[in-house]
Tab-separated table of C-alpha atoms in Angstrom:
chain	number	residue	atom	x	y	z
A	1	UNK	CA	194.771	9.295	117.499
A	2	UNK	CA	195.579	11.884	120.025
A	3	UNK	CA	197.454	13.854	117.662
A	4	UNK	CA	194.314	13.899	115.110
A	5	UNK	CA	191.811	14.569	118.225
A	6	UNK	CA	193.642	17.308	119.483
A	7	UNK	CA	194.375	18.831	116.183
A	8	UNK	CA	189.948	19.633	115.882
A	9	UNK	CA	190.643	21.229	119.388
A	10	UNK	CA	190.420	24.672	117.210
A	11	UNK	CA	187.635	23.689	114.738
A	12	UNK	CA	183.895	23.532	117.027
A	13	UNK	CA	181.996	22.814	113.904
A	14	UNK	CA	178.645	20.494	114.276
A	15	UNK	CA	180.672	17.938	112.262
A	16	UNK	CA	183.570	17.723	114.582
A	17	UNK	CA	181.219	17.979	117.784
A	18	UNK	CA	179.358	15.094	116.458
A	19	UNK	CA	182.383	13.018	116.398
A	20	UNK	CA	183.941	14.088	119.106
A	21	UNK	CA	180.760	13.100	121.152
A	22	UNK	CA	180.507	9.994	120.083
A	23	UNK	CA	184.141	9.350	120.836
A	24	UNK	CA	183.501	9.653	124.602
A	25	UNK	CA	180.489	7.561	124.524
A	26	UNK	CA	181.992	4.536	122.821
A	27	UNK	CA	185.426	5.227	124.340
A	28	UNK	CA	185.364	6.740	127.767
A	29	UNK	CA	188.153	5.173	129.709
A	30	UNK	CA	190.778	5.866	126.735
A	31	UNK	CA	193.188	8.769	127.060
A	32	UNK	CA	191.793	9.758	123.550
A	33	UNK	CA	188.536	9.582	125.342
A	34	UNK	CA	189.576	11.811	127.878
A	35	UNK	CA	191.022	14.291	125.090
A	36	UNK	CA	187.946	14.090	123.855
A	37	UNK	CA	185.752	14.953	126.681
A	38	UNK	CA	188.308	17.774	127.212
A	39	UNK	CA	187.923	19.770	123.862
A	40	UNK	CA	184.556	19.684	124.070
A	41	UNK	CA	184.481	21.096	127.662
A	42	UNK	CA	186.460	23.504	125.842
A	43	UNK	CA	184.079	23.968	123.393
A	44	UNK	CA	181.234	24.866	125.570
A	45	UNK	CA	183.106	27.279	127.776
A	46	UNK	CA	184.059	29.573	124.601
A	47	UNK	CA	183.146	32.895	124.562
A	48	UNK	CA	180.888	34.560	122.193
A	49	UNK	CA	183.645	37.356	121.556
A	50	UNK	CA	186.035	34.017	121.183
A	51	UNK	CA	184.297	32.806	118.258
A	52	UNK	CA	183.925	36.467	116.708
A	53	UNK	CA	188.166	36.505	116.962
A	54	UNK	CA	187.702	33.155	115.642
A	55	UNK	CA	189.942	30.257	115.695
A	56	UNK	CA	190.844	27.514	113.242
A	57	UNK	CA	194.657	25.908	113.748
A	58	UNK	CA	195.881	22.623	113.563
A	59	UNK	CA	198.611	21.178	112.059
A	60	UNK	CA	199.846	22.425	108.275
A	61	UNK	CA	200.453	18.769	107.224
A	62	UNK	CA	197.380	16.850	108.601
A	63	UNK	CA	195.615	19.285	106.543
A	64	UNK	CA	197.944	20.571	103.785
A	65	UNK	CA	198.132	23.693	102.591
A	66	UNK	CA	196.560	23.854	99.708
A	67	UNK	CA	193.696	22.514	101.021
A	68	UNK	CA	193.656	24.603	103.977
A	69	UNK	CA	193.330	27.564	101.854
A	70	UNK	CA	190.814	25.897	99.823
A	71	UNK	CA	188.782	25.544	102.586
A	72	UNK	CA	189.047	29.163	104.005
A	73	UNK	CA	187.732	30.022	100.282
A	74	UNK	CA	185.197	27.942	100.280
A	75	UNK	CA	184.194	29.481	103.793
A	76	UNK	CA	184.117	33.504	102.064
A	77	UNK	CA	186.660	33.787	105.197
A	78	UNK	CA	188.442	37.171	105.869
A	79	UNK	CA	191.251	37.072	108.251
A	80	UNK	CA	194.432	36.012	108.849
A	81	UNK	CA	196.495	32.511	108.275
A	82	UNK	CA	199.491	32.671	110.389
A	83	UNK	CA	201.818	29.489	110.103
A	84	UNK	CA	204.752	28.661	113.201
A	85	UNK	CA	207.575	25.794	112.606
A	86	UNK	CA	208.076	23.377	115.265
A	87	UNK	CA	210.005	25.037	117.363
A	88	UNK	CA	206.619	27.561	117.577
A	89	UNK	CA	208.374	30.635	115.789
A	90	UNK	CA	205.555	32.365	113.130
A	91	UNK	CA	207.256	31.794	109.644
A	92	UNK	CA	204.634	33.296	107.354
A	93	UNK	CA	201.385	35.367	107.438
A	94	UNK	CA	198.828	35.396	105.171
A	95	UNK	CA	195.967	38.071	104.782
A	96	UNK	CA	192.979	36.737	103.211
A	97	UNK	CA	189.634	38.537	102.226
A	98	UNK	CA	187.031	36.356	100.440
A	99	UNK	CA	188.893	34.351	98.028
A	100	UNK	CA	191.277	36.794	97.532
A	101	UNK	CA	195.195	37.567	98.572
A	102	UNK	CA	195.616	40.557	99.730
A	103	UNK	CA	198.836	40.291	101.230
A	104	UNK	CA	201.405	37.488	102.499
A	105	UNK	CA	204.937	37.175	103.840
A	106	UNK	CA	208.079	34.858	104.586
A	107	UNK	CA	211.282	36.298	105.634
A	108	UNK	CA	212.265	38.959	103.359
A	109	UNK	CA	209.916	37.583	100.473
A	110	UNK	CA	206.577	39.206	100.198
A	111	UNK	CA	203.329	38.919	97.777
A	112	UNK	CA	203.417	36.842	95.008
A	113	UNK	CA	206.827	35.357	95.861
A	114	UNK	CA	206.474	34.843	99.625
A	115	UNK	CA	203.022	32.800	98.422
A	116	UNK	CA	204.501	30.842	95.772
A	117	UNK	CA	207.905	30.086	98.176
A	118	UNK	CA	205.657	28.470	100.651
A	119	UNK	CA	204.888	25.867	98.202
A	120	UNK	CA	207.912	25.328	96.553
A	121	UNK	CA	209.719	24.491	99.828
A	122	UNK	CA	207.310	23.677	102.274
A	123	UNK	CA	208.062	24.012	106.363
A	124	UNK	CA	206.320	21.468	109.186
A	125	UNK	CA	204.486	23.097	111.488
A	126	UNK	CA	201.014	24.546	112.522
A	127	UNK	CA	198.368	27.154	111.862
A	128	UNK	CA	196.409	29.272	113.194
A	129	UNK	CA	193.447	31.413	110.911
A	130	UNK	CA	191.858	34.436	112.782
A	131	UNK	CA	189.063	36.456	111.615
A	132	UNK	CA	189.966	40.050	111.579
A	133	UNK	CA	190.161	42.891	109.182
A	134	UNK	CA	193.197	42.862	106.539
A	135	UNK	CA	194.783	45.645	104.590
A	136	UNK	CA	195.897	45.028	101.247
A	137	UNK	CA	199.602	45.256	99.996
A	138	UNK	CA	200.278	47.644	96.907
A	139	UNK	CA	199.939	44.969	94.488
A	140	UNK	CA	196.835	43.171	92.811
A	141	UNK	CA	195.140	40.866	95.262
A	142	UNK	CA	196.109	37.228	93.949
A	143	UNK	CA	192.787	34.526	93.213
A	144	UNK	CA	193.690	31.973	95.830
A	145	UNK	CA	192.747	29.060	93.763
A	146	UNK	CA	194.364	29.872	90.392
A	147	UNK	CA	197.588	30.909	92.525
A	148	UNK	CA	197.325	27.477	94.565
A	149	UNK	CA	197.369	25.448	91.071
A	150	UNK	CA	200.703	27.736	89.694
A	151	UNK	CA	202.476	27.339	93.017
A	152	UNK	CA	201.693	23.570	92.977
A	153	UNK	CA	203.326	23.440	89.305
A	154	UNK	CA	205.993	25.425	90.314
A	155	UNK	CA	206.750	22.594	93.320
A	156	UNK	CA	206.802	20.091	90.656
A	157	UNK	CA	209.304	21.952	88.560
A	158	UNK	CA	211.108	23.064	91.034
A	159	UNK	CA	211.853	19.150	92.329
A	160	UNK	CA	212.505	18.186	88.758
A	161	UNK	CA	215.226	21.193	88.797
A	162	UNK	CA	216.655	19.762	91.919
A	163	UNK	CA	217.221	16.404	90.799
A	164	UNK	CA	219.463	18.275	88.000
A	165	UNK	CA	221.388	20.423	89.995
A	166	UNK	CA	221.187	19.128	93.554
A	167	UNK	CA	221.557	21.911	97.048
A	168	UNK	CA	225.067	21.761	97.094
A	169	UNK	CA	226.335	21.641	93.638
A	170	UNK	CA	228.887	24.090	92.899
A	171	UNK	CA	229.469	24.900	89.161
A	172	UNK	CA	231.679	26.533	87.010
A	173	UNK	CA	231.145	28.820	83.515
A	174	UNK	CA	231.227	27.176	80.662
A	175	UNK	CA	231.741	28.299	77.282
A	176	UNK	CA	227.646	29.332	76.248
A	177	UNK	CA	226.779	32.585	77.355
A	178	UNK	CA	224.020	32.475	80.133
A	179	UNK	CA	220.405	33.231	78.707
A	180	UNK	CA	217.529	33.647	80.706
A	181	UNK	CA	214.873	30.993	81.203
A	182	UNK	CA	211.608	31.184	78.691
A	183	UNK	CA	209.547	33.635	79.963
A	184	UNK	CA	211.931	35.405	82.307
A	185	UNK	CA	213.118	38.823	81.577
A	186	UNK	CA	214.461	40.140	84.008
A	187	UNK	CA	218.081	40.490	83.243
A	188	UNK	CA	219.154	42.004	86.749
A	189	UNK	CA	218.196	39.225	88.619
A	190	UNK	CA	219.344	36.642	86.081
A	191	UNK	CA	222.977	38.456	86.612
A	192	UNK	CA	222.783	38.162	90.200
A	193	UNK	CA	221.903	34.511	90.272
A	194	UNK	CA	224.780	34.628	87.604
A	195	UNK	CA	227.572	36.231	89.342
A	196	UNK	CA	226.922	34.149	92.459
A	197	UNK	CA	226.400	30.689	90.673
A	198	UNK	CA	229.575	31.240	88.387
A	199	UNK	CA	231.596	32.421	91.383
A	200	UNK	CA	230.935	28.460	92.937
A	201	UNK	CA	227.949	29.207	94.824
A	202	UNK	CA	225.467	26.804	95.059
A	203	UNK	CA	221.957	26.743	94.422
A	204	UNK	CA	221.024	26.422	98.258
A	205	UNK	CA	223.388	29.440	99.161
A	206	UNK	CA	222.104	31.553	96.074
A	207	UNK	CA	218.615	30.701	97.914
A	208	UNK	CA	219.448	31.649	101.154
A	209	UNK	CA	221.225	34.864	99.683
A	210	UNK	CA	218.866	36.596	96.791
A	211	UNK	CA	215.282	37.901	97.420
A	212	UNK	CA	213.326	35.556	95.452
A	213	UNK	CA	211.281	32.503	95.240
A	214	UNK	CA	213.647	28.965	95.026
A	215	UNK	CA	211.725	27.932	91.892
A	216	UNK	CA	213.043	30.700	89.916
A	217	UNK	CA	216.943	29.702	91.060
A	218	UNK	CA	217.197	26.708	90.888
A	219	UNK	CA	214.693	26.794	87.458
A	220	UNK	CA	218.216	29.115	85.845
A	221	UNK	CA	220.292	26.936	87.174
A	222	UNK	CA	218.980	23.759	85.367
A	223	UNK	CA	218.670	25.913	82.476
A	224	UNK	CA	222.152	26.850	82.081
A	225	UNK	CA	223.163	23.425	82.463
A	226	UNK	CA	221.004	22.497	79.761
A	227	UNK	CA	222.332	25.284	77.466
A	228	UNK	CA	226.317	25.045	78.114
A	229	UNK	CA	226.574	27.699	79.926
């Protein structure tokens, strides 16, 4: 309970005063109580500037991600989604302007990638959304929802690739030549996934060691198994 009380701290909605007040009055001698009494004290001592900054956070699983983002839609928010592991280090940022996209990044993925990567393999941790201006990478801004329901496929087929060829598998070539998946064509990163994969590395290292999203890894690796090669 105090995890779920404390995790509204960032969210003074009517809704969430509403329950926080009633809280305290049916459970005033609790510590959750107490939490209670505290966030709203909190509330009420915001400034107006505060709420212009604005401030939603909590914690990435209590709400899940894709409907997090769902809900910033749904809100015509413009600002910008930060997300921190456990430990508190910011692992991702993601610039949103009405529905749209516009930009987002983990480690050395961005765009498109970065977005669907933080799906595929998913990190504990928190948020934090502010409302502020955003620029816009050089690409097409991406439709949050439509991009929510591809990277939530790509989780499931990623996972169903991973039960084939597990992390730490380490392969050798066999005697098909290596094709790229169904709707892949780009040869230069198939061959780089290739070299590494035929050379013993396995699919977590060729993760950890090529720019690109896991789901499109560990997707040739199952595929190659599947073919011979």
């Amino acid at each position: 309970l105090m995890g779920l009380i404390r995790s509204l701290g960032g969210t003074p909605s009517p809704n969430v005063r509403s329950l926080l007040e009633e809280i305290v009055e049916r459970f005033p001698d609790r510590d959750f109580g107490e939490a209670a009494k505290e966030i709203l004290a909190g509330f009420g001592a915001k400034k107006k500037d505060a709420d212009a900054a604005a401030s939603l956070s909590g914690d990435v699983e209590l709400f899940g991600l894709p409907n997090l983002l769902q809900s910033l839609c749904d809100s015509q928010l413009t600002g910008v989604l930060t997300l921190t592991d456990r430990e508190g280090q910011a692992f991702a940022t993601l610039q949103i302007d009405d529905r749209k996209l516009v930009a987002c990044a983990t480690g050395p993925l961005t765009g498109e990638t970065a977005f669907y990567q933080l799906f595929e393999i998913p990190t504990p941790g928190s948020f934090t959304f502010k409302k502020v201006p955003v620029e816009a990478d050089e690409g097409e801004p991406l439709e949050v929802m439509p991009a929510i329901l591809e990277a939530l496929r790509r989780h499931d087929e990623f996972n169903q690739a991973r039960t084939v060829v597990p992390d730490d598998a380490a392969l050798v070539a066999g005697d098909a030549k290596p094709t790229p998946c169904e709707g892949e064509g780009d040869v230069t990163f198939m061959r780089s996934v290739w070299v590494k994969a035929s050379n013993g590395a396995t699919p977590a290292k060729c993760e950890a060691a090529i720019a690109s999203d896991a789901y499109s890894i560990r997707r040739l690796f199952a595929h190659w198994i599947e073919t011979g090669a």
